[in-house]
Every structure is written in C-alpha cells, then in structure tokens.
Coordinates of C-alpha atoms and ligand atoms in Angstrom, one line a residue:
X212 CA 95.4 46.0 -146.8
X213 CA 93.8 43.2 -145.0
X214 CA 93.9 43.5 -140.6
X215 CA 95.6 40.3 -140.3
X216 CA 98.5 41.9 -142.6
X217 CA 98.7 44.8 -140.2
X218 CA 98.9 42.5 -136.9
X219 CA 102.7 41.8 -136.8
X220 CA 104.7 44.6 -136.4
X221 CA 106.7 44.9 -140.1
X222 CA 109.8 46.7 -138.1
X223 CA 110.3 42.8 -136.7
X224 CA 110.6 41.4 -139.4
X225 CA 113.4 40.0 -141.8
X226 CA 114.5 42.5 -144.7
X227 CA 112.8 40.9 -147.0
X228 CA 109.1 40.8 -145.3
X229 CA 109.9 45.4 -144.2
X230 CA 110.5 45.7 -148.2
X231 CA 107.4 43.9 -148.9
X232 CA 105.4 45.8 -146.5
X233 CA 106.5 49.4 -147.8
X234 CA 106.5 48.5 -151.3
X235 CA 102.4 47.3 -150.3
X236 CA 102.3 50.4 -148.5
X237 CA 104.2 52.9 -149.7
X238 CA 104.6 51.8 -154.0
X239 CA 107.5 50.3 -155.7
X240 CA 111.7 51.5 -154.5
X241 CA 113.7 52.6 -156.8
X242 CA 116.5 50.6 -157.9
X243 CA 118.9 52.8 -155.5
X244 CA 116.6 52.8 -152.6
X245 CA 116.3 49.0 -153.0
X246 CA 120.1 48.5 -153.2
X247 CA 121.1 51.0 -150.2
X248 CA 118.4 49.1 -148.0
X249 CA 119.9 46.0 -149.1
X250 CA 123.4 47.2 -147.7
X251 CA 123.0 49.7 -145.7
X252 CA 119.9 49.0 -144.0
X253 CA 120.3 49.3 -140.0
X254 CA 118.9 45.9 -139.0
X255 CA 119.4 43.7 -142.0
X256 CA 121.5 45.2 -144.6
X257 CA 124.6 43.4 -145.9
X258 CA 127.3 46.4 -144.7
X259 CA 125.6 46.9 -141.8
X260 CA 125.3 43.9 -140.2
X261 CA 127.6 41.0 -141.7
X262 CA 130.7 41.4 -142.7
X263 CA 130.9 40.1 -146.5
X264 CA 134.8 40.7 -147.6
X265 CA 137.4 37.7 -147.2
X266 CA 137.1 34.0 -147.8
X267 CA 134.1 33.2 -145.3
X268 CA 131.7 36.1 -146.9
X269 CA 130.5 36.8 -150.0
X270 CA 133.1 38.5 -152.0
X271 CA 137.3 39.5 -152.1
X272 CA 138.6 42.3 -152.9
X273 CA 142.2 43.1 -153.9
X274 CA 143.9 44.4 -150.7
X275 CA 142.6 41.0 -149.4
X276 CA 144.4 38.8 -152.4
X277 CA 147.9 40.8 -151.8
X278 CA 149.7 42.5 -149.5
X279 CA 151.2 44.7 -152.4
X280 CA 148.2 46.3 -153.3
X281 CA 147.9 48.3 -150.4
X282 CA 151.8 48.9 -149.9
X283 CA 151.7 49.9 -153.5
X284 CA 148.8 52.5 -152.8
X285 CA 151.4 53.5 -149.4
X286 CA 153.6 54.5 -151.6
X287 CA 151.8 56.3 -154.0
X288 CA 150.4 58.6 -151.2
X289 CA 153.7 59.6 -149.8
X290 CA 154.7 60.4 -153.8
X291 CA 152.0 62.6 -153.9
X292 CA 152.4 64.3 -150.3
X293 CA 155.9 64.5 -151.5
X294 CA 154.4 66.4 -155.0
X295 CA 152.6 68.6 -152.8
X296 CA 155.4 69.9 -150.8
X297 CA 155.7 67.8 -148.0
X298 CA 152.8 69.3 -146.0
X299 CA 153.5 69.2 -142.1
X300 CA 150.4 67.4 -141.7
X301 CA 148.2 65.3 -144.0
X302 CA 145.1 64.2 -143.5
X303 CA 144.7 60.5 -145.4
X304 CA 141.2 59.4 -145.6
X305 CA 140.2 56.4 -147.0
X306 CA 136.4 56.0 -147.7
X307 CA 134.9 52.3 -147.7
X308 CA 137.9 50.4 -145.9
X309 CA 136.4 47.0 -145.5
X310 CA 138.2 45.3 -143.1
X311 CA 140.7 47.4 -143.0
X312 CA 143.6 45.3 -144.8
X313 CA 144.9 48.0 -147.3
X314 CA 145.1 50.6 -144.7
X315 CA 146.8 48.1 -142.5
X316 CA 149.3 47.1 -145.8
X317 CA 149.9 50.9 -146.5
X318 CA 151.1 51.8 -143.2
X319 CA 153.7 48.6 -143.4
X320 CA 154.8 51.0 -146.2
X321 CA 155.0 54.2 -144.1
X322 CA 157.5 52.6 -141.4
X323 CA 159.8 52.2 -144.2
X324 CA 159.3 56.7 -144.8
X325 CA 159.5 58.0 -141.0
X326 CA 158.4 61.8 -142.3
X327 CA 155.4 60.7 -143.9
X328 CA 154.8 58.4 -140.7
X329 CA 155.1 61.6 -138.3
X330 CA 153.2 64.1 -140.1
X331 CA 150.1 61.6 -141.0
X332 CA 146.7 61.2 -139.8
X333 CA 144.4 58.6 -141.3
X334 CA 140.3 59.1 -141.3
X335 CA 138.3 56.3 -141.9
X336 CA 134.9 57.0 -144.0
X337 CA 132.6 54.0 -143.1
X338 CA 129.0 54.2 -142.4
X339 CA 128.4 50.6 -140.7
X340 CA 129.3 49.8 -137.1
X341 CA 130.1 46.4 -137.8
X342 CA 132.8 47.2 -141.1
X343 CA 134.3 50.3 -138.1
X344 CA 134.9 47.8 -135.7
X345 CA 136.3 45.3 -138.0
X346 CA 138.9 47.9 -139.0
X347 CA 139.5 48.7 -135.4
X348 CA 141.0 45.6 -134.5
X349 CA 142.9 45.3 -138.1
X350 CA 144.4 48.5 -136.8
X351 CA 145.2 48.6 -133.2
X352 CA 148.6 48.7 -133.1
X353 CA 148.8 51.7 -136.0
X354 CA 151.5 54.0 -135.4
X355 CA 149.4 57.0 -136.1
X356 CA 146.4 58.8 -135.0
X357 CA 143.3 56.8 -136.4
X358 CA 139.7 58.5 -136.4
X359 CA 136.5 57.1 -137.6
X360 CA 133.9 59.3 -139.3
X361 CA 130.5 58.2 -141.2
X362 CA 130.7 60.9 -144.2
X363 CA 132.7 62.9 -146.3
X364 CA 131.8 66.3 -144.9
X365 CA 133.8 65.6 -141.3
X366 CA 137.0 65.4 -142.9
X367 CA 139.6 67.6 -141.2
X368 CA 140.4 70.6 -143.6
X369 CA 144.0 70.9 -144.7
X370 CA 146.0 69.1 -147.6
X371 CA 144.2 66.1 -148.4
X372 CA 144.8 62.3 -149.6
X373 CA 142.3 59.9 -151.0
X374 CA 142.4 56.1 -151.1
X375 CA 139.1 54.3 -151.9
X376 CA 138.8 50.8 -153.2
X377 CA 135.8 48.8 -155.0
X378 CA 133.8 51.9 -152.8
X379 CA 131.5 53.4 -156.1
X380 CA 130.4 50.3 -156.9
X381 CA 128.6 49.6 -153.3
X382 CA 126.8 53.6 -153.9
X383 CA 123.3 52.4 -154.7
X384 CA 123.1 52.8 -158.4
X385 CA 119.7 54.3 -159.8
X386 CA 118.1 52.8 -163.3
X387 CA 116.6 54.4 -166.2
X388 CA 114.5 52.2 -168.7
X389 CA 113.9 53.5 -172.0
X390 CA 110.3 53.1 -173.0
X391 CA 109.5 54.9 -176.6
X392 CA 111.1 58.4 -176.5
X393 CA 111.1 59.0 -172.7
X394 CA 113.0 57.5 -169.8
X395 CA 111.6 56.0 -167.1
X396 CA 112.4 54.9 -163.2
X397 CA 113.2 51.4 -163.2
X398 CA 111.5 50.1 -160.0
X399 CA 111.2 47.2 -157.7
X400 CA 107.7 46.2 -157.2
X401 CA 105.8 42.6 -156.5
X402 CA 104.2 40.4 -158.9
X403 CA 101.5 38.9 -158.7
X404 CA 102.2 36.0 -156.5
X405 CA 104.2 38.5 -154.1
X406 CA 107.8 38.3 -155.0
X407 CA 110.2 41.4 -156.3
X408 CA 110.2 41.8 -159.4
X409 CA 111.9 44.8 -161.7
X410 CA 109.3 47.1 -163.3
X411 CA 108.9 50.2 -165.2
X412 CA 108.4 53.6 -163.0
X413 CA 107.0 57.0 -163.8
X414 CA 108.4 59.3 -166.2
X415 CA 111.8 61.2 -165.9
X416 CA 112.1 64.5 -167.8
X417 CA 115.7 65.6 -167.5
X418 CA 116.7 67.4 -170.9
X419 CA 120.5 66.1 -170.3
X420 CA 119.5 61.9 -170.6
X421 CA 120.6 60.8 -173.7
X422 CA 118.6 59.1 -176.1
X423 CA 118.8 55.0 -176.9
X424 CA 116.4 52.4 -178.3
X425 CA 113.5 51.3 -176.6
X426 CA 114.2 49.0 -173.6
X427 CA 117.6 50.5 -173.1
X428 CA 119.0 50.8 -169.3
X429 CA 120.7 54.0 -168.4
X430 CA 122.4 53.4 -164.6
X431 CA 123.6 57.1 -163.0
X432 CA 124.8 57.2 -159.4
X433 CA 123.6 60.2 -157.5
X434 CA 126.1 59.6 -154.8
X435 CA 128.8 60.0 -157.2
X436 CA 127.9 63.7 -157.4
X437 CA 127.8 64.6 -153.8
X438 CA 131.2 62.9 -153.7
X439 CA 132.9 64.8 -156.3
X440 CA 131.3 68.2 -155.2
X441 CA 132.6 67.6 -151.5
X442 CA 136.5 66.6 -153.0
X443 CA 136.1 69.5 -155.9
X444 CA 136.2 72.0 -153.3
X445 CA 139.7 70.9 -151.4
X446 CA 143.7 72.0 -151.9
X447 CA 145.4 70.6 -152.3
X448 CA 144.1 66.8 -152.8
X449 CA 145.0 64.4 -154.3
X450 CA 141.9 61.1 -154.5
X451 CA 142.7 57.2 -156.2
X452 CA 139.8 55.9 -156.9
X453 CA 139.7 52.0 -158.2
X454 CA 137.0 49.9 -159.0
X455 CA 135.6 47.7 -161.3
X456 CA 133.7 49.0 -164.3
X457 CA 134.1 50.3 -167.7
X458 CA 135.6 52.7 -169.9
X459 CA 132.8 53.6 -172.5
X460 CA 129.6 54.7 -171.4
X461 CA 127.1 52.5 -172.6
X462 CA 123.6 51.1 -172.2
X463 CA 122.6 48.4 -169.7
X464 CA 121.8 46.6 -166.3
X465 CA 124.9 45.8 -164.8
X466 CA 123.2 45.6 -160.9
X467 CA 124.7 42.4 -159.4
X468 CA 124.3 40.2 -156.6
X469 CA 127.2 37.8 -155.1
X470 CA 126.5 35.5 -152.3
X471 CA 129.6 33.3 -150.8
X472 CA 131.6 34.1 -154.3
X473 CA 129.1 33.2 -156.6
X474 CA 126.5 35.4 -158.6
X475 CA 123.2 35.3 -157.3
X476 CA 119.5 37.2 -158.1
X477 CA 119.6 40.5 -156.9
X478 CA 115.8 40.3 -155.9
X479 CA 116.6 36.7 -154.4
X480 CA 117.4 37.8 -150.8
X481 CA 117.9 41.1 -149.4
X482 CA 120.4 41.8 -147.1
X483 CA 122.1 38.6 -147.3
X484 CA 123.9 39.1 -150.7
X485 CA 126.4 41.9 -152.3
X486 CA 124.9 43.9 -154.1
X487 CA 126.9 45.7 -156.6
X488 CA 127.0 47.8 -159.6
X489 CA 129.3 48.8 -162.4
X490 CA 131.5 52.3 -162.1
X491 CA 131.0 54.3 -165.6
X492 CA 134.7 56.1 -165.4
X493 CA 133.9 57.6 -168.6
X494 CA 130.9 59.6 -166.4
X495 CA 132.9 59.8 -164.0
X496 CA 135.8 61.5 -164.9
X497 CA 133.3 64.1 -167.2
X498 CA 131.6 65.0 -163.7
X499 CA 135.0 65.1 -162.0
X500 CA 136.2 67.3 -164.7
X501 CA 133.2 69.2 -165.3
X502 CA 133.8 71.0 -161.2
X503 CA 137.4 71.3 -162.2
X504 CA 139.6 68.6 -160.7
X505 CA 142.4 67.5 -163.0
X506 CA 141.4 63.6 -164.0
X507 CA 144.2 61.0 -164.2
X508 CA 143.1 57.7 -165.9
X509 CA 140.9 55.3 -165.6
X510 CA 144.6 53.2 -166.4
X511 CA 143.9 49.4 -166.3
X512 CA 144.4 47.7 -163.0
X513 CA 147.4 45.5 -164.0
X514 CA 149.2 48.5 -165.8
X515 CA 148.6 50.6 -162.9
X516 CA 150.4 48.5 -160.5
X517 CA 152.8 46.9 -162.3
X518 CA 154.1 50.7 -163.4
X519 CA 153.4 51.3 -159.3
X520 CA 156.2 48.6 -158.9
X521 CA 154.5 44.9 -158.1
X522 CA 156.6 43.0 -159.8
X523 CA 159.6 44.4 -158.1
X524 CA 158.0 44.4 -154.7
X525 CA 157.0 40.3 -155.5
X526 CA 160.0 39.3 -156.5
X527 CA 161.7 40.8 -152.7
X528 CA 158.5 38.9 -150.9
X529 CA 159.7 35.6 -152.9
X530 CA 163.3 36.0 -151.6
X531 CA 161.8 35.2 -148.0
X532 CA 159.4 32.6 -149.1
X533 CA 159.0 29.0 -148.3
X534 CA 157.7 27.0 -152.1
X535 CA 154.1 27.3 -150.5
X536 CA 154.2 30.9 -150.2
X537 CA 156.2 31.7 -153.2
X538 CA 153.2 29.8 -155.4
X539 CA 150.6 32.2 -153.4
X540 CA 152.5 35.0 -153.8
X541 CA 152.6 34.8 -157.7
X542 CA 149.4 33.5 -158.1
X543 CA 147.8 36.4 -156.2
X544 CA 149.8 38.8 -158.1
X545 CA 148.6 37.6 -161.2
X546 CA 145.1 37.6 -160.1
X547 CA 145.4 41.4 -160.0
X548 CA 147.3 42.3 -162.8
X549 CA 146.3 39.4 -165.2
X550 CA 143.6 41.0 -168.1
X551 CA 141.9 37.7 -167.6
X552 CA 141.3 38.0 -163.6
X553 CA 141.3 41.6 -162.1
X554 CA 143.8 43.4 -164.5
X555 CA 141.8 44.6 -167.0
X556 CA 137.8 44.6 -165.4
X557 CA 139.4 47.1 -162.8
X558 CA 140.5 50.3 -163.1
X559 CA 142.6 52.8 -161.8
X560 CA 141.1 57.0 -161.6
X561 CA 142.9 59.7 -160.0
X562 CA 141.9 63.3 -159.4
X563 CA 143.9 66.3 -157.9
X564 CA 143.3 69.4 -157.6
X565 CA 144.5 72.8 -159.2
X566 CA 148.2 73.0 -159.5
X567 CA 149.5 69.8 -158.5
X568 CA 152.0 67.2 -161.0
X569 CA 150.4 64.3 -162.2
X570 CA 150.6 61.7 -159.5
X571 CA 152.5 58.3 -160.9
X572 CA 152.2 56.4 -162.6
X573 CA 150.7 59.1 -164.8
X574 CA 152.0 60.9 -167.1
X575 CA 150.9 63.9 -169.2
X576 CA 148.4 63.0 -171.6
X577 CA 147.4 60.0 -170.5
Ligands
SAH800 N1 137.8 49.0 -149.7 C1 137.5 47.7 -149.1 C2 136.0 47.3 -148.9 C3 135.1 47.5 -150.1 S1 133.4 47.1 -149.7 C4 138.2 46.6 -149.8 O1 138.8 46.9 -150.8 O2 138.3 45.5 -149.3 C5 132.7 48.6 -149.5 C6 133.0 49.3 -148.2 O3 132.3 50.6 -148.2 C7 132.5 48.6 -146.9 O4 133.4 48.9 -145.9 C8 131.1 49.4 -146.7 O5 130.7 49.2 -145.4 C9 131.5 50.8 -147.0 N2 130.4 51.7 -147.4 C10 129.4 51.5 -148.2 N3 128.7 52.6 -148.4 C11 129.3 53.6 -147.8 C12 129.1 55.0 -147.6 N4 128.1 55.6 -148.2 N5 130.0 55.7 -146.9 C13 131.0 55.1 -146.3 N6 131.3 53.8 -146.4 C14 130.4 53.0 -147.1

C-alpha cells in the first residue's frame, strides 16, 4: 500500500473506488457482501440512495404494470383474515414495498370490505430512507394506521399477514464454486490491472452442500433463513411470497445486474445498477417446511392470478375505459400472466402457519 494511496480519505469516495480500497485492504467480498453494498450501502448503494423501480429507473415490477396485482393480493389478505376467524385486529406487513404501489392498490381493495378496513394495520419492512419516503407520499391519504419499521423482528405480535413482492431476489445471494471435490467461496477480487473481477475463495466444509461437477455454482441465501425462522415462530400467519426464480434446484450463476431496463455487468458499476438474483422455491419451501410452516406453491404467476380473479377484475376496468386505456389495460395484464413475459419466470409461494385452510387459490395437494 503505497502513501499516496492512503492520502484521500476512501470514505469520500464513489462506491466503486470504497470497494476497491477494502478489497486492497481488507481481501476479496463475498458474492453477498458485494451485492448488499451494492444495494444497501449507506452512501452509494442502489436501495439506499436512488430509487430504481418505475419507468425512469432501472427496473418494473408487477404492482407497477397493473393495478390488479395489488387489488388481487387485497383480496387475498382479507380471504385469509377471513380463514383465520376474522381477528379484531391484523397486523399486515409487507416487506420490500418499493414505491409503495401495491400497498396503495390493495387498500383501493379494502374500501370495497369496511371490516377488514377497521380492524387493519399495515407495517412497512424497508431498510432505505429513500424507498420509506417514497412509500410515504404513495400513501398519505391511507385510511389506516401506517408504521414504518427496518426489520422483521419489530413486527407487532398478534395474527399476522404477509405480502412481499420481487423482495428475495434483492437478499444478497452468497456463491459456492465447485473446485474438485470441495466447495469453495466465490469472491470478488481485482485483477491485475485493478478492476473486479469473480474469483475462487477459501474452502467451505459444510457436510449438507451437495456434490456437482467441477466448476459448478451453488447460490444459498443466508437471509432467507433468518426470514423464515422469524415467520416460523408466529399464529396465526399467513406470508405470499412472489418472485422470480425457479422450481428445480439446480446449479449456476444466476447474479444479475439491470441498469435503465437492460442487463448489464454486475461488476460494471456499483451502486448504480440492480442487482439481483434468482429465488430457488424448491429451497425455499424445504427450509420453510423443515421449521414447520405449511407451504402452498410455488404456482406460476399467471395461474395464480388468473385463479385470484384478473381476468374478471380487467374486463370491469375495460367497461370504464377510453380505446387508449383499454389497449394498456390488456397489454399489461398479459404481461403478467402471459408464460412468455412474467407468467411463467414468476412465481407464487405461500406459507401459514399450524391449523389454518389453505389460502386461495390453493387447494389441497397442490
Ligand atoms: N415490492 C416492490 C419493490 C421490490 S424492490 C415492488 O414490487 O415494486 C425491493 C425492495 O426491498 C425495495 O423497496 C428495497 O429497498 C427493499 N429491501 C431490500 N433489502 C431489504 C431488507 N433487507 N429489508 C427490508 N427491505 C429491503
């Protein structure tokens, strides 16, 4: 480390040059650390300073094609409050809300069911300032009490619902690289001439990893499990989870970067991209199970909300429409439900706890 490297205070710095200076410091990130300082770091990460969701950013998310989306997920919670008894109060948390749209969409929903209106209280889970204040003024005129905490453990106690949308896949996702017969860290490092670059890390020994063939990628989410430990100990609760991802664990890199709706290197530019990863639902629902919640799913996004109702709910929204708004109506609509756009990439998970009925559109084995 040369003096003249030391001179200018790193904390000043862009993203990009503080991740430099602690991987020259410090040794190569992790794959998660890299991707929770690119979105969640204080003064340059892409959550907690930007706001990336809608047209302008980077990428869209389904609450922010339709308004259905979020009614739809309304009405699912007030079937499910209604499966739990009609507690007298209900504590509805949603974690991740982006700009608040599908929070904003579900309580459109609620007018139309005063009981579930008066007995509701919604909890926002977001950790960055700029995302709260975003939902803030999505939400000021909400007819309920509205409350703002940065993690899972502040929920109120009581019967619980769930909403969280495209939220797993922004949990930093940690790699595994198969090299010979053990598994290995996959880290982000600098090359030679000073620029990220993925390498191999030190040697994991954890007797549950799998085996694959050398140069395999194994991605686990440790987030995921802190999560599911926190919801496996509520009741009643019921939690929706969608995102995009697959339904057969399998082997592979699936970290991505998106910068104003088109794919980009994830190493390009820190901070100033979306950085993203795919949710394994098969994993997830084994771990969900494993701490004894009662799994629902995953379902494909377009069955999912086409049994929740959307094509009814379109065709009353193209009653009132002018031609211009009937052709964005069903071309949003399509987007989510179409196997070809969202439909089939996204995917629907719901857990509940002991004793509950399957929440709809589910059905016993399914
Ligand atoms: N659900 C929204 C936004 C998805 S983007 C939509 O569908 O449009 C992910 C959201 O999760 C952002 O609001 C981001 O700030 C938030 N987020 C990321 N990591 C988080 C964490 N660990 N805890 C709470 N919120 C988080």
């Amino acid at each position: 480390m040369g003096a003249r490297r030391h001179a200018r205070d790193p904390a000043d710095g862009s993203l990009r040059q503080r991740l430099k200076e602690r991987i020259r410091r410090h040794g190569p990130l992790s794959v998660a650390d890299y991707m929770g300082a690119c979105l969640s770091d204080a003064s340059g990460g892409a959550y907690a300073c930007r706001q990336p969701i809608g047209a302008a950013g980077d990428f869209i998310t389904a609450p922010e094609i339709s308004q259905i989306f979020g009614e739809l997920l309304g009405l699912w919670c007030v079937a499910v409050w209604q499966s739990m008894g009609e507690p007298a109060a209900i504590a509805l948390a949603e974690l991740g809300p982006g700009r608040g749209t599908l929070m904003a969409d579900a309580l459109r929903a609620w007018r139309r069911v005063p009981k579930f209106l008066e007995r509701v209280s919604v909890v926002l889970v977001e950790t960055s300032p700029v995302m709260a204040e975003a939902q803030r003024n999505t939400l000021q005129d909400a007819p309920v009490p509205l409350n703002w905490c940065a993690d899972l453990g502040q929920l109120p106690s009581g019967p619980l619902i769930l909403l969280a949308n495209e939220f797993i896949d922004a949990l930093p996702v940690r790699q595994l690289v198969r090299r010979g017969d053990v598994w290995c860290e996959r880290v982000v490092t600098l090359d030679a001439d000073g620029a990220f670059a993925f390498a191999k890390g030190e040697a994991v020994s954890d007797a549950d990893l799998p085996p694959a063939p050398d140069g395999a990628i194994l991605e686990t989410r440790p987030a995921v499990t802190e999560l599911l430990s926190v919801l496996a100990a509520r009741a009643p609760l019921a939690a929706l989870f969608i995102d995009y991802g697959h339904d057969e664990t399998g082997f592979g890199d699936t970290l991505q970067a998106v910068a104003a709706h088109r794919f980009a290197d994830p190493l390009g530019a820190p901070g100033e991209a979306d950085l993203s990863a795919h949710v394994d639902f098969v994993a997830l629902r084994r771990q969900a199970e494993a701490l004894g919640l009662h799994c629902y799913g995953p379902m494909l996004q377009g069955a999912f909300l086409l049994k929740l109702g959307l094509s009814a709910r379109r065709d009353r929204l193209l009653q009132h429409a002018t031609p211009e708004q009937r052709a964005a109506i069903m071309s949003s609509t399509t987007r989510l439900v179409d196997p070809r756009q969202m439909g089939a990439l996204f995917k629907a998970l719901a857990f509940t706890s002991h004793g509950l009925p399957p929440p709809p559109p589910f059905h016993p084995g399914i």
